[in-house]
């Protein structure tokens, strides 16, 4: 039976390839409660582990007595650092070149640090066992304020490093110092400042917060003593890296370790690193010979697994009186907590913070980052951003506003005046990056028109007058932001994690009937890879996206890759997908030529197959070619139709965007209302506009949370004050503003499909936009820089300080 | 986030429940909607050995109007309260305040009795009950008694409830027709307790406030009746000086702790503003 003849448009539409608003295929299971998460896993005889945690931020651990706990019905073992020492696992390496205690070894360095691991037959018995463990502590003075860390008399936190004055990134200048990292030209920058007409200098802090995925960190470890094989199911954003690290630590050969990341309920950077829970579950499984599950609760997630930010950035801009920037100087005090557990590429202790010159043509710049220890939880992960890029974007976008204010210039105009121009790309920044492509002026002008920027400013001017006359207690702020990101880590010449180069991979197998399976080294945590990756393949080789299964997360079947974070999936794995598809297409062309009895060069690609040039009726569809590939391959060509590609990107990609926000603040209560938020994103080629929009909505919601109240806050004793959702701000649909999205398209010149990555842009650009709006609201009353987060109370404190409540 | 071990009882009658409480003693605890108790158990801040779930006791449910008195069964949920025209017609402040409590999920199971018996200053209903001059019916194995909401609260989690007693019903005089009401609550987000909240119930005669009660939530270690603040507006048409005097008097009885919602001085400042807003809204709603 012949299928009806389809028009070209119909054939194209059927593929649901790139550019199509294809509905997310994974949502069919997610919205019906049929996802398969780590905690859904139930194995025969499975045990549960739970942690005894430190109530103190800094204390000596004098004694751990597990004897009562071991008598609790159902409790099988209490594991301490002493137990772990017998297998040389009391400490573990971090991704940042530091070491971290798995369980408290002599002292604790942050509140809720893991002290002992109780293994029991179920989670209830484990929790009762935790209650019964007796720990004797000797309280030590806690160091919480990063600005006091390097004082000569600051308490010594890391006794293990006392005599080690060289760390993974060079010399340490104090017992609480981790590294100093610098970029740029100091002398030229100093010279630019010496002759500058106008300068600004401000401490711009980006407070500590937390990625807070809906699903917390968790794993099940199962060691098979007979086979000597270890299987670990876990919430891993980078499963292959976990496998390699597990092999290096446990000495189990890598082929006998099976790491599987099933469905993941959000990651945002929280699930990149390795945590004590994983190590303890693995050791417990090796010791007991049974599978052991560890599941973090919300408080544990917020207080112990990786935080984000905590960057304190002294920022100076030099400019001419007429508003041209001439130099940038930034010093960062980077608070890493008790251990340096940042998840950055290994050679980048402050990530890609040197993107801090942003979208502007700074002739010179100099950057120094000092990493320090405090008595807070370890981490420093990229919470929905490329490594330290959101800190950098916040820093420059606030600083540009401060300078505009000082110059008496409109912040949008000031930006337009200093943008890198379209013809300057590829652009070499003063801090060492090569920006691939951009058209900032077009994007900014489009955005300003879309929101009627002039109109908003006029409205604001009128409202300010009314405020001064006492007719309203509301002030209006307009947030302006233009960010440039750097994503897609990354080229092997400068990016690796513990020596593993940061390529990514894809393997595609086309089955005889023309359906296909594709596997990658990345791992979706909600980004929609199953949907978008199939769209890339659909466009590249003409198989309908619905006939392509995308599978990730099983290290036995997926090709090696570095996982998903830092918006690297599309820039790196997305490129590998296109390259693997193109290998398949090349073979398909040979087969089609044989089938059509023409020379390969006489064929051209046409949506979903090859046709003979000039004879469009002579064609072979990909389905026909696939069948032939297996069953009637050309003589001399081996059967089958599959390909693997490992992609080492030549450069990063540089997405950008223009964001605007209009907000009103009631000076009597501090209550704000976001009236409008407009986000224009340029992420190069757009694979699935609906998914892009969804990513932007989600990222903006996180940005809104962070800027307006979300924080991990400690008191001076080191107690976490925001350890649950009562106090850690996660907005609901009620608080979340309405998002207006827009775009321009400036493809990446070096990426096979021109795509740049978008998942993190809204978090990166959103935070400064909200903060700039609050700052802009108050600026006419004489404020210069107001630190985040801008919750109601803090807004009120600003108003109080301005004498507005008299 | 896993509670300690406990046993669970589900009595069918008030007497069975009070009997269980008497027999099991100190280590037993009434469970109503569980929306305050269960979180505390999960944090192991509470570790009762016996939970007496009063959810199956039919006598504790329902809303009735008996003449000029409104009687609300203790296990009536916030959602049921909101749906009860009898209750919300008689005292619309019940609806306004109830809708500001937590979120819909919590309100489907959280009960009015639990809210008033809990003794947390963050609960919203105690202040509303003070405004309405409600009375709680308490029953123990030894019999029943009544305590006014205004006399019930002694400190954080300390109330007039004696061991073994259950709140069985909340009774209140129906406010006069044409009264004005308002409950104003400042919170950080849906599901949050008040940074500051104030309720006001008043009557107006010839354009002037005739009677007025004001009560505050989460601004002290218990809900408080702001008597002087109410006095300050009686006989006025809420002119600026009267409102300012009321705010000042109300602020004088506030002593909130500093917490992540803000410092004590912030909460007192906005507490005054909640009083102002509640008064103005109540006044604008009143007829007379
Ligand atoms: C996320 C969240 C947000 C919340 N926000 C708010 C809010 O904004 N405002 C607010 O007011 N509340 C809030 N609550 C609390 C909620 O309203 C509870 O439902 C209420 O405090 C207790 O009622 P319950 O029926 O759940 O009682 P339970 O939790 O079952 O019991 C609470 C206490 O009262 C005792 N008790 C219960 N019923 C009786 C009775 N009939 N007689 C004697 N003792 C009794 C119990 O023994 C226990 O000590 C929130 C709760 C959550 C989980």
PDB file of N, CA, C and O in Angstrom, chain A residues 508-547:
ATOM      1  N   UNK A 508      24.479   7.222  18.025  1.00  0.00           N
ATOM      2  CA  UNK A 508      23.153   7.041  17.419  1.00  0.00           C
ATOM      3  C   UNK A 508      23.124   5.706  16.693  1.00  0.00           C
ATOM      4  O   UNK A 508      24.051   5.378  15.954  1.00  0.00           O
ATOM      5  N   UNK A 509      22.072   4.962  16.954  1.00  0.00           N
ATOM      6  CA  UNK A 509      21.852   3.725  16.191  1.00  0.00           C
ATOM      7  C   UNK A 509      20.532   3.831  15.485  1.00  0.00           C
ATOM      8  O   UNK A 509      19.497   3.990  16.118  1.00  0.00           O
ATOM      9  N   UNK A 510      20.583   3.733  14.156  1.00  0.00           N
ATOM     10  CA  UNK A 510      19.340   3.708  13.396  1.00  0.00           C
ATOM     11  C   UNK A 510      18.964   2.241  13.201  1.00  0.00           C
ATOM     12  O   UNK A 510      19.784   1.444  12.753  1.00  0.00           O
ATOM     13  N   UNK A 511      17.770   1.892  13.606  1.00  0.00           N
ATOM     14  CA  UNK A 511      17.318   0.510  13.491  1.00  0.00           C
ATOM     15  C   UNK A 511      16.864   0.222  12.048  1.00  0.00           C
ATOM     16  O   UNK A 511      16.593   1.163  11.291  1.00  0.00           O
ATOM     17  N   UNK A 512      16.736  -1.074  11.680  1.00  0.00           N
ATOM     18  CA  UNK A 512      16.366  -1.401  10.290  1.00  0.00           C
ATOM     19  C   UNK A 512      15.074  -0.741   9.821  1.00  0.00           C
ATOM     20  O   UNK A 512      14.939  -0.399   8.645  1.00  0.00           O
ATOM     21  N   UNK A 513      14.130  -0.515  10.705  1.00  0.00           N
ATOM     22  CA  UNK A 513      12.862   0.080  10.265  1.00  0.00           C
ATOM     23  C   UNK A 513      12.941   1.594  10.175  1.00  0.00           C
ATOM     24  O   UNK A 513      11.953   2.264   9.903  1.00  0.00           O
ATOM     25  N   UNK A 514      14.083   2.153  10.481  1.00  0.00           N
ATOM     26  CA  UNK A 514      14.213   3.602  10.366  1.00  0.00           C
ATOM     27  C   UNK A 514      13.897   4.346  11.648  1.00  0.00           C
ATOM     28  O   UNK A 514      13.866   5.569  11.652  1.00  0.00           O
ATOM     29  N   UNK A 515      13.648   3.631  12.732  1.00  0.00           N
ATOM     30  CA  UNK A 515      13.561   4.285  14.039  1.00  0.00           C
ATOM     31  C   UNK A 515      14.980   4.296  14.612  1.00  0.00           C
ATOM     32  O   UNK A 515      15.874   3.652  14.077  1.00  0.00           O
ATOM     33  N   UNK A 516      15.166   5.045  15.686  1.00  0.00           N
ATOM     34  CA  UNK A 516      16.545   5.160  16.177  1.00  0.00           C
ATOM     35  C   UNK A 516      16.594   5.333  17.689  1.00  0.00           C
ATOM     36  O   UNK A 516      15.626   5.758  18.316  1.00  0.00           O
ATOM     37  N   UNK A 517      17.741   4.972  18.238  1.00  0.00           N
ATOM     38  CA  UNK A 517      18.007   5.276  19.640  1.00  0.00           C
ATOM     39  C   UNK A 517      19.295   6.099  19.672  1.00  0.00           C
ATOM     40  O   UNK A 517      20.231   5.833  18.915  1.00  0.00           O
ATOM     41  N   UNK A 518      19.302   7.084  20.563  1.00  0.00           N
ATOM     42  CA  UNK A 518      20.494   7.917  20.697  1.00  0.00           C
ATOM     43  C   UNK A 518      20.845   8.026  22.162  1.00  0.00           C
ATOM     44  O   UNK A 518      19.964   8.157  23.014  1.00  0.00           O
ATOM     45  N   UNK A 519      22.138   7.919  22.450  1.00  0.00           N
ATOM     46  CA  UNK A 519      22.595   8.015  23.834  1.00  0.00           C
ATOM     47  C   UNK A 519      23.694   9.061  23.940  1.00  0.00           C
ATOM     48  O   UNK A 519      24.507   9.202  23.037  1.00  0.00           O
ATOM     49  N   UNK A 520      23.681   9.764  25.070  1.00  0.00           N
ATOM     50  CA  UNK A 520      24.639  10.857  25.255  1.00  0.00           C
ATOM     51  C   UNK A 520      25.318  10.762  26.619  1.00  0.00           C
ATOM     52  O   UNK A 520      24.843  10.095  27.519  1.00  0.00           O
ATOM     53  N   UNK A 521      26.395  11.534  26.722  1.00  0.00           N
ATOM     54  CA  UNK A 521      27.124  11.587  27.991  1.00  0.00           C
ATOM     55  C   UNK A 521      26.580  12.653  28.928  1.00  0.00           C
ATOM     56  O   UNK A 521      27.136  12.889  29.993  1.00  0.00           O
ATOM     57  N   UNK A 522      25.508  13.301  28.529  1.00  0.00           N
ATOM     58  CA  UNK A 522      24.887  14.308  29.392  1.00  0.00           C
ATOM     59  C   UNK A 522      23.762  13.656  30.183  1.00  0.00           C
ATOM     60  O   UNK A 522      23.485  12.475  30.031  1.00  0.00           O
ATOM     61  N   UNK A 523      23.106  14.429  31.039  1.00  0.00           N
ATOM     62  CA  UNK A 523      22.021  13.870  31.828  1.00  0.00           C
ATOM     63  C   UNK A 523      20.991  14.946  32.168  1.00  0.00           C
ATOM     64  O   UNK A 523      21.284  15.870  32.936  1.00  0.00           O
ATOM     65  N   UNK A 524      19.822  14.817  31.596  1.00  0.00           N
ATOM     66  CA  UNK A 524      18.756  15.784  31.854  1.00  0.00           C
ATOM     67  C   UNK A 524      18.278  15.682  33.295  1.00  0.00           C
ATOM     68  O   UNK A 524      18.186  14.602  33.865  1.00  0.00           O
ATOM     69  N   UNK A 525      17.999  16.838  33.887  1.00  0.00           N
ATOM     70  CA  UNK A 525      17.376  16.856  35.213  1.00  0.00           C
ATOM     71  C   UNK A 525      16.037  17.556  35.123  1.00  0.00           C
ATOM     72  O   UNK A 525      15.493  18.013  36.134  1.00  0.00           O
ATOM     73  N   UNK A 526      15.547  17.676  33.899  1.00  0.00           N
ATOM     74  CA  UNK A 526      14.301  18.385  33.672  1.00  0.00           C
ATOM     75  C   UNK A 526      14.387  19.305  32.469  1.00  0.00           C
ATOM     76  O   UNK A 526      13.409  19.926  32.076  1.00  0.00           O
ATOM     77  N   UNK A 527      15.568  19.382  31.869  1.00  0.00           N
ATOM     78  CA  UNK A 527      15.794  20.316  30.760  1.00  0.00           C
ATOM     79  C   UNK A 527      15.060  19.914  29.488  1.00  0.00           C
ATOM     80  O   UNK A 527      14.907  20.725  28.586  1.00  0.00           O
ATOM     81  N   UNK A 528      14.676  18.642  29.394  1.00  0.00           N
ATOM     82  CA  UNK A 528      13.941  18.223  28.199  1.00  0.00           C
ATOM     83  C   UNK A 528      14.807  17.656  27.093  1.00  0.00           C
ATOM     84  O   UNK A 528      14.457  17.735  25.916  1.00  0.00           O
ATOM     85  N   UNK A 529      15.941  17.049  27.461  1.00  0.00           N
ATOM     86  CA  UNK A 529      16.836  16.483  26.444  1.00  0.00           C
ATOM     87  C   UNK A 529      16.149  15.464  25.554  1.00  0.00           C
ATOM     88  O   UNK A 529      16.430  15.382  24.359  1.00  0.00           O
ATOM     89  N   UNK A 530      15.270  14.645  26.131  1.00  0.00           N
ATOM     90  CA  UNK A 530      14.632  13.594  25.328  1.00  0.00           C
ATOM     91  C   UNK A 530      13.864  14.216  24.167  1.00  0.00           C
ATOM     92  O   UNK A 530      13.697  13.610  23.122  1.00  0.00           O
ATOM     93  N   UNK A 531      13.393  15.431  24.380  1.00  0.00           N
ATOM     94  CA  UNK A 531      12.624  16.125  23.354  1.00  0.00           C
ATOM     95  C   UNK A 531      13.547  16.838  22.354  1.00  0.00           C
ATOM     96  O   UNK A 531      13.447  16.618  21.148  1.00  0.00           O
ATOM     97  N   UNK A 532      14.458  17.659  22.887  1.00  0.00           N
ATOM     98  CA  UNK A 532      15.231  18.530  21.993  1.00  0.00           C
ATOM     99  C   UNK A 532      16.327  17.786  21.238  1.00  0.00           C
ATOM    100  O   UNK A 532      16.585  18.086  20.076  1.00  0.00           O
ATOM    101  N   UNK A 533      16.976  16.837  21.891  1.00  0.00           N
ATOM    102  CA  UNK A 533      18.028  16.098  21.197  1.00  0.00           C
ATOM    103  C   UNK A 533      17.451  15.379  19.980  1.00  0.00           C
ATOM    104  O   UNK A 533      18.061  15.336  18.900  1.00  0.00           O
ATOM    105  N   UNK A 534      16.251  14.798  20.170  1.00  0.00           N
ATOM    106  CA  UNK A 534      15.626  14.090  19.049  1.00  0.00           C
ATOM    107  C   UNK A 534      15.339  15.054  17.906  1.00  0.00           C
ATOM    108  O   UNK A 534      15.413  14.682  16.730  1.00  0.00           O
ATOM    109  N   UNK A 535      15.043  16.305  18.251  1.00  0.00           N
ATOM    110  CA  UNK A 535      14.762  17.296  17.192  1.00  0.00           C
ATOM    111  C   UNK A 535      15.999  17.600  16.363  1.00  0.00           C
ATOM    112  O   UNK A 535      15.906  17.800  15.157  1.00  0.00           O
ATOM    113  N   UNK A 536      17.160  17.624  17.021  1.00  0.00           N
ATOM    114  CA  UNK A 536      18.404  17.869  16.267  1.00  0.00           C
ATOM    115  C   UNK A 536      18.610  16.729  15.275  1.00  0.00           C
ATOM    116  O   UNK A 536      18.880  16.940  14.088  1.00  0.00           O
ATOM    117  N   UNK A 537      18.454  15.505  15.765  1.00  0.00           N
ATOM    118  CA  UNK A 537      18.661  14.339  14.897  1.00  0.00           C
ATOM    119  C   UNK A 537      17.637  14.339  13.766  1.00  0.00           C
ATOM    120  O   UNK A 537      17.955  14.048  12.611  1.00  0.00           O
ATOM    121  N   UNK A 538      16.399  14.688  14.115  1.00  0.00           N
ATOM    122  CA  UNK A 538      15.336  14.687  13.108  1.00  0.00           C
ATOM    123  C   UNK A 538      15.709  15.590  11.938  1.00  0.00           C
ATOM    124  O   UNK A 538      15.581  15.200  10.771  1.00  0.00           O
ATOM    125  N   UNK A 539      16.173  16.779  12.251  1.00  0.00           N
ATOM    126  CA  UNK A 539      16.540  17.703  11.183  1.00  0.00           C
ATOM    127  C   UNK A 539      17.779  17.217  10.438  1.00  0.00           C
ATOM    128  O   UNK A 539      17.856  17.301   9.210  1.00  0.00           O
ATOM    129  N   UNK A 540      18.737  16.664  11.176  1.00  0.00           N
ATOM    130  CA  UNK A 540      19.984  16.251  10.537  1.00  0.00           C
ATOM    131  C   UNK A 540      19.804  15.048   9.621  1.00  0.00           C
ATOM    132  O   UNK A 540      20.378  15.008   8.545  1.00  0.00           O
ATOM    133  N   UNK A 541      19.039  14.020  10.052  1.00  0.00           N
ATOM    134  CA  UNK A 541      18.976  12.806   9.233  1.00  0.00           C
ATOM    135  C   UNK A 541      17.566  12.401   8.824  1.00  0.00           C
ATOM    136  O   UNK A 541      17.342  11.307   8.313  1.00  0.00           O
ATOM    137  N   UNK A 542      16.611  13.296   9.045  1.00  0.00           N
ATOM    138  CA  UNK A 542      15.300  13.061   8.459  1.00  0.00           C
ATOM    139  C   UNK A 542      14.491  11.935   9.069  1.00  0.00           C
ATOM    140  O   UNK A 542      13.639  11.346   8.413  1.00  0.00           O
ATOM    141  N   UNK A 543      14.761  11.600  10.308  1.00  0.00           N
ATOM    142  CA  UNK A 543      13.903  10.634  11.004  1.00  0.00           C
ATOM    143  C   UNK A 543      13.001  11.437  11.935  1.00  0.00           C
ATOM    144  O   UNK A 543      13.493  12.319  12.643  1.00  0.00           O
ATOM    145  N   UNK A 544      11.709  11.137  11.927  1.00  0.00           N
ATOM    146  CA  UNK A 544      10.790  11.913  12.761  1.00  0.00           C
ATOM    147  C   UNK A 544      11.229  11.824  14.220  1.00  0.00           C
ATOM    148  O   UNK A 544      11.597  10.757  14.715  1.00  0.00           O
ATOM    149  N   UNK A 545      11.173  12.963  14.928  1.00  0.00           N
ATOM    150  CA  UNK A 545      11.593  12.983  16.332  1.00  0.00           C
ATOM    151  C   UNK A 545      10.859  11.925  17.150  1.00  0.00           C
ATOM    152  O   UNK A 545      11.435  11.315  18.056  1.00  0.00           O
ATOM    153  N   UNK A 546       9.621  11.687  16.818  1.00  0.00           N
ATOM    154  CA  UNK A 546       8.847  10.684  17.555  1.00  0.00           C
ATOM    155  C   UNK A 546       9.400   9.273  17.381  1.00  0.00           C
ATOM    156  O   UNK A 546       9.050   8.378  18.139  1.00  0.00           O
ATOM    157  N   UNK A 547      10.211   9.058  16.357  1.00  0.00           N
ATOM    158  CA  UNK A 547      10.795   7.731  16.136  1.00  0.00           C
ATOM    159  C   UNK A 547      12.211   7.618  16.688  1.00  0.00           C
ATOM    160  O   UNK A 547      12.947   6.710  16.328  1.00  0.00           O
TER     161      UNK A 547
END
